[in-house]
mmCIF file of C-alpha atoms in Angstrom:
data_model
loop_
_atom_site.group_PDB
_atom_site.id
_atom_site.type_symbol
_atom_site.label_atom_id
_atom_site.label_comp_id
_atom_site.label_asym_id
_atom_site.label_seq_id
_atom_site.Cartn_x
_atom_site.Cartn_y
_atom_site.Cartn_z
ATOM 1 C CA MET A 1 60.064 -68.778 -85.669
ATOM 2 C CA ASP A 2 58.470 -71.166 -88.175
ATOM 3 C CA ALA A 3 56.084 -70.303 -91.030
ATOM 4 C CA VAL A 4 52.932 -70.840 -88.941
ATOM 5 C CA ASP A 5 54.267 -68.589 -86.169
ATOM 6 C CA THR A 6 55.008 -65.940 -88.787
ATOM 7 C CA THR A 7 51.478 -66.318 -90.186
ATOM 8 C CA MET A 8 49.986 -66.004 -86.690
ATOM 9 C CA GLU A 9 52.035 -62.852 -86.050
ATOM 10 C CA LYS A 10 50.740 -61.418 -89.332
ATOM 11 C CA LEU A 11 47.126 -62.223 -88.403
ATOM 12 C CA ARG A 12 47.574 -60.904 -84.842
ATOM 13 C CA ALA A 13 48.967 -57.613 -86.169
ATOM 14 C CA GLN A 14 46.106 -57.281 -88.655
ATOM 15 C CA CYS A 15 43.529 -57.995 -85.937
ATOM 16 C CA LEU A 16 45.082 -55.641 -83.390
ATOM 17 C CA SER A 17 45.261 -52.865 -85.973
ATOM 18 C CA ARG A 18 41.439 -52.970 -85.930
ATOM 19 C CA GLY A 19 41.405 -51.970 -82.265
ATOM 20 C CA ALA A 20 39.380 -53.452 -79.436
ATOM 21 C CA SER A 21 37.068 -55.445 -81.666
ATOM 22 C CA GLY A 22 39.811 -57.076 -83.765
ATOM 23 C CA ILE A 23 40.279 -60.517 -82.199
ATOM 24 C CA GLN A 24 36.868 -60.487 -80.514
ATOM 25 C CA GLY A 25 35.218 -59.575 -83.816
ATOM 26 C CA LEU A 26 37.096 -62.388 -85.535
ATOM 27 C CA ALA A 27 35.901 -64.799 -82.842
ATOM 28 C CA ARG A 28 32.253 -63.767 -83.313
ATOM 29 C CA PHE A 29 32.589 -63.997 -87.083
ATOM 30 C CA PHE A 30 34.063 -67.501 -86.997
ATOM 31 C CA ARG A 31 31.476 -68.725 -84.513
ATOM 32 C CA ARG A 32 28.768 -67.577 -86.947
ATOM 33 C CA MET A 33 30.590 -69.335 -89.816
ATOM 34 C CA ASP A 34 30.708 -72.577 -87.829
ATOM 35 C CA ARG A 35 27.244 -73.626 -88.955
ATOM 36 C CA ASP A 36 27.583 -77.257 -87.860
ATOM 37 C CA ARG A 37 28.692 -76.131 -84.356
ATOM 38 C CA SER A 38 31.755 -78.380 -84.570
ATOM 39 C CA ARG A 39 33.952 -75.539 -83.280
ATOM 40 C CA SER A 40 36.369 -76.253 -86.091
ATOM 41 C CA LEU A 41 37.111 -74.956 -89.598
ATOM 42 C CA ASP A 42 38.965 -76.498 -92.517
ATOM 43 C CA ALA A 43 41.674 -74.588 -94.424
ATOM 44 C CA GLY A 44 39.262 -73.432 -97.129
ATOM 45 C CA GLU A 45 36.718 -72.128 -94.608
ATOM 46 C CA LEU A 46 39.486 -70.375 -92.691
ATOM 47 C CA GLN A 47 40.901 -68.785 -95.828
ATOM 48 C CA ARG A 48 37.475 -67.647 -97.128
ATOM 49 C CA GLY A 49 36.409 -66.331 -93.724
ATOM 50 C CA LEU A 50 39.581 -64.338 -93.244
ATOM 51 C CA ALA A 51 39.373 -62.990 -96.811
ATOM 52 C CA GLU A 52 35.806 -61.812 -96.126
ATOM 53 C CA LEU A 53 37.236 -59.790 -93.261
ATOM 54 C CA GLY A 54 40.080 -58.448 -95.394
ATOM 55 C CA LEU A 55 42.710 -60.675 -93.739
ATOM 56 C CA VAL A 56 44.572 -62.485 -96.489
ATOM 57 C CA LEU A 57 46.261 -65.888 -96.162
ATOM 58 C CA ASP A 58 47.465 -67.938 -99.085
ATOM 59 C CA THR A 59 46.502 -71.621 -99.322
ATOM 60 C CA ALA A 60 49.761 -72.897 -97.801
ATOM 61 C CA GLU A 61 49.451 -70.494 -94.851
ATOM 62 C CA ALA A 62 45.834 -71.535 -94.199
ATOM 63 C CA GLN A 63 46.767 -75.227 -94.356
ATOM 64 C CA GLY A 64 49.691 -74.684 -91.985
ATOM 65 C CA VAL A 65 47.477 -72.896 -89.462
ATOM 66 C CA CYS A 66 44.895 -75.693 -89.663
ATOM 67 C CA ARG A 67 47.547 -78.371 -89.145
ATOM 68 C CA ARG A 68 48.877 -76.556 -86.054
ATOM 69 C CA TRP A 69 45.459 -76.535 -84.341
ATOM 70 C CA ASP A 70 44.139 -79.850 -85.652
ATOM 71 C CA ARG A 71 43.382 -81.773 -82.448
ATOM 72 C CA ASP A 72 41.910 -84.945 -83.925
ATOM 73 C CA SER A 73 43.591 -85.444 -87.342
ATOM 74 C CA SER A 74 40.420 -84.245 -89.070
ATOM 75 C CA GLU A 75 42.286 -81.615 -91.138
ATOM 76 C CA THR A 76 40.377 -78.867 -89.337
ATOM 77 C CA LEU A 77 41.509 -76.343 -86.754
ATOM 78 C CA ASP A 78 40.054 -76.120 -83.269
ATOM 79 C CA LEU A 79 38.507 -72.663 -83.280
ATOM 80 C CA GLU A 80 38.974 -71.843 -79.589
ATOM 81 C CA GLU A 81 42.642 -72.871 -79.595
ATOM 82 C CA PHE A 82 43.261 -70.822 -82.730
ATOM 83 C CA LEU A 83 41.615 -67.717 -81.294
ATOM 84 C CA ARG A 84 43.486 -68.148 -78.005
ATOM 85 C CA ALA A 85 46.778 -68.334 -79.924
ATOM 86 C CA LEU A 86 45.988 -65.085 -81.730
ATOM 87 C CA ARG A 87 45.841 -63.122 -78.496
ATOM 88 C CA PRO A 88 49.043 -61.381 -77.531
ATOM 89 C CA PRO A 89 50.740 -62.765 -74.413
ATOM 90 C CA MET A 90 49.872 -61.045 -71.131
ATOM 91 C CA SER A 91 52.419 -59.421 -68.862
ATOM 92 C CA GLN A 92 53.064 -60.714 -65.338
ATOM 93 C CA VAL A 93 51.329 -57.620 -63.953
ATOM 94 C CA ARG A 94 48.130 -58.483 -65.816
ATOM 95 C CA GLU A 95 48.312 -62.131 -64.837
ATOM 96 C CA ALA A 96 48.772 -61.145 -61.190
ATOM 97 C CA VAL A 97 45.702 -58.892 -61.077
ATOM 98 C CA ILE A 98 43.605 -61.570 -62.797
ATOM 99 C CA THR A 99 44.766 -64.092 -60.209
ATOM 100 C CA ALA A 100 43.875 -61.654 -57.413
ATOM 101 C CA ALA A 101 40.356 -61.190 -58.811
ATOM 102 C CA PHE A 102 39.922 -64.953 -59.099
ATOM 103 C CA ALA A 103 41.113 -65.448 -55.519
ATOM 104 C CA LYS A 104 38.494 -62.941 -54.339
ATOM 105 C CA LEU A 105 35.770 -64.987 -56.048
ATOM 106 C CA ASP A 106 37.107 -68.390 -54.961
ATOM 107 C CA ARG A 107 35.787 -68.186 -51.402
ATOM 108 C CA SER A 108 36.283 -71.899 -50.789
ATOM 109 C CA GLY A 109 39.921 -71.701 -51.918
ATOM 110 C CA ASN A 110 39.636 -74.932 -53.920
ATOM 111 C CA GLY A 111 40.701 -73.412 -57.258
ATOM 112 C CA VAL A 112 37.198 -73.495 -58.740
ATOM 113 C CA VAL A 113 34.564 -70.738 -58.606
ATOM 114 C CA THR A 114 30.959 -71.901 -58.328
ATOM 115 C CA VAL A 115 27.645 -70.183 -57.688
ATOM 116 C CA ASP A 116 28.152 -70.941 -53.987
ATOM 117 C CA ASP A 117 31.424 -68.989 -54.063
ATOM 118 C CA LEU A 118 29.726 -66.070 -55.819
ATOM 119 C CA ARG A 119 26.952 -66.030 -53.247
ATOM 120 C CA GLY A 120 29.562 -65.173 -50.632
ATOM 121 C CA VAL A 121 30.833 -62.193 -52.636
ATOM 122 C CA TYR A 122 27.918 -60.839 -54.667
ATOM 123 C CA SER A 123 24.164 -60.603 -54.438
ATOM 124 C CA GLY A 124 21.814 -60.883 -57.380
ATOM 125 C CA ARG A 125 18.772 -59.617 -55.489
ATOM 126 C CA ALA A 126 18.888 -56.160 -57.089
ATOM 127 C CA HIS A 127 19.042 -57.530 -60.648
ATOM 128 C CA PRO A 128 15.994 -56.280 -62.599
ATOM 129 C CA ARG A 129 14.932 -59.802 -63.631
ATOM 130 C CA VAL A 130 15.107 -61.035 -60.039
ATOM 131 C CA ARG A 131 13.082 -58.048 -58.856
ATOM 132 C CA SER A 132 10.451 -58.741 -61.534
ATOM 133 C CA GLY A 133 10.284 -62.423 -60.554
ATOM 134 C CA GLU A 134 11.454 -63.574 -63.991
ATOM 135 C CA TRP A 135 14.713 -65.092 -62.640
ATOM 136 C CA THR A 136 15.902 -66.359 -59.300
ATOM 137 C CA GLU A 137 19.039 -65.028 -57.657
ATOM 138 C CA GLU A 138 20.624 -68.413 -58.425
ATOM 139 C CA GLU A 139 19.927 -67.913 -62.163
ATOM 140 C CA VAL A 140 21.533 -64.462 -62.121
ATOM 141 C CA LEU A 141 24.659 -65.780 -60.430
ATOM 142 C CA ARG A 142 24.842 -68.751 -62.811
ATOM 143 C CA ARG A 143 24.504 -66.553 -65.877
ATOM 144 C CA PHE A 144 27.172 -64.258 -64.490
ATOM 145 C CA LEU A 145 29.460 -67.238 -63.903
ATOM 146 C CA ASP A 146 28.773 -68.559 -67.423
ATOM 147 C CA ASN A 147 30.498 -65.454 -68.831
ATOM 148 C CA PHE A 148 33.811 -66.819 -67.603
ATOM 149 C CA ASP A 149 33.150 -70.523 -68.163
ATOM 150 C CA SER A 150 34.517 -72.384 -71.190
ATOM 151 C CA SER A 151 32.257 -73.339 -74.073
ATOM 152 C CA GLU A 152 31.051 -76.344 -72.026
ATOM 153 C CA LYS A 153 29.080 -74.562 -69.308
ATOM 154 C CA ASP A 154 29.493 -76.755 -66.235
ATOM 155 C CA GLY A 155 28.874 -74.190 -63.496
ATOM 156 C CA GLN A 156 32.515 -74.258 -62.457
ATOM 157 C CA VAL A 157 35.141 -71.742 -63.502
ATOM 158 C CA THR A 158 38.798 -72.592 -63.070
ATOM 159 C CA LEU A 159 41.630 -70.095 -62.891
ATOM 160 C CA ALA A 160 42.637 -71.149 -66.427
ATOM 161 C CA GLU A 161 39.129 -70.344 -67.745
ATOM 162 C CA PHE A 162 39.111 -67.020 -65.882
ATOM 163 C CA GLN A 163 42.546 -66.157 -67.292
ATOM 164 C CA ASP A 164 41.408 -67.178 -70.758
ATOM 165 C CA TYR A 165 38.414 -64.843 -70.549
ATOM 166 C CA TYR A 166 40.584 -61.961 -69.409
ATOM 167 C CA SER A 167 43.299 -62.617 -71.979
ATOM 168 C CA GLY A 168 40.629 -61.772 -74.557
ATOM 169 C CA VAL A 169 39.819 -58.559 -72.705
ATOM 170 C CA SER A 170 43.522 -57.817 -72.246
ATOM 171 C CA ALA A 171 44.118 -57.886 -75.997
ATOM 172 C CA SER A 172 42.017 -54.733 -76.323
ATOM 173 C CA VAL A 173 43.609 -52.753 -73.459
ATOM 174 C CA ASP A 174 46.755 -50.877 -74.425
ATOM 175 C CA THR A 175 48.678 -50.490 -71.170
ATOM 176 C CA ASP A 176 49.194 -52.524 -68.024
ATOM 177 C CA GLU A 177 48.177 -49.495 -65.978
ATOM 178 C CA GLU A 178 44.806 -49.251 -67.723
ATOM 179 C CA PHE A 179 44.209 -52.989 -67.383
ATOM 180 C CA VAL A 180 45.078 -53.029 -63.672
ATOM 181 C CA ALA A 181 42.859 -49.987 -63.043
ATOM 182 C CA MET A 182 39.959 -51.648 -64.875
ATOM 183 C CA MET A 183 40.345 -54.917 -62.943
ATOM 184 C CA THR A 184 40.819 -53.160 -59.596
ATOM 185 C CA SER A 185 37.666 -51.131 -60.136
ATOM 186 C CA ALA A 186 35.554 -53.985 -61.532
ATOM 187 C CA TRP A 187 36.449 -56.459 -58.786
ATOM 188 C CA GLN A 188 36.966 -53.925 -55.975
ATOM 189 C CA LEU A 189 40.480 -55.210 -55.306
#
């Protein structure tokens, strides 16, 4: 394990010690800090932001983390990749139930969930905004789908995006049994 891996383990432990909102809270905080919407932070911004949250990194640690997730040699870290790396790895049991939920949604079987796929599984007609005439059923399904989509909302959710969403949820659920029960209930598996 190198120094950056050790630093990430330290940050992960500090985040998880805060409970369900640890990594998710860090994600929200950093997105607010990213005023230019570049989805990246330099070492100083990372260090100051973490310090504000009571998570301490020295300058060398912050620079090492930035170098690891610098995608374009700009000396900044890619925020989404960094946050993804902070999440603890998921067990095979969790990955399997996520895949089963995705397969239920992917009615066409092409590996991508779209509004058309959702239409075959769920109805948005009972949504309060559809009933009031404010939204169409299509808008409800699209907004629902956007929850799982990456930061570039393209109306298509891949298994990787779905797994990414649920890896964030998984980080706040203690046991495999609880996670499987939640997924089974939510997706009626």
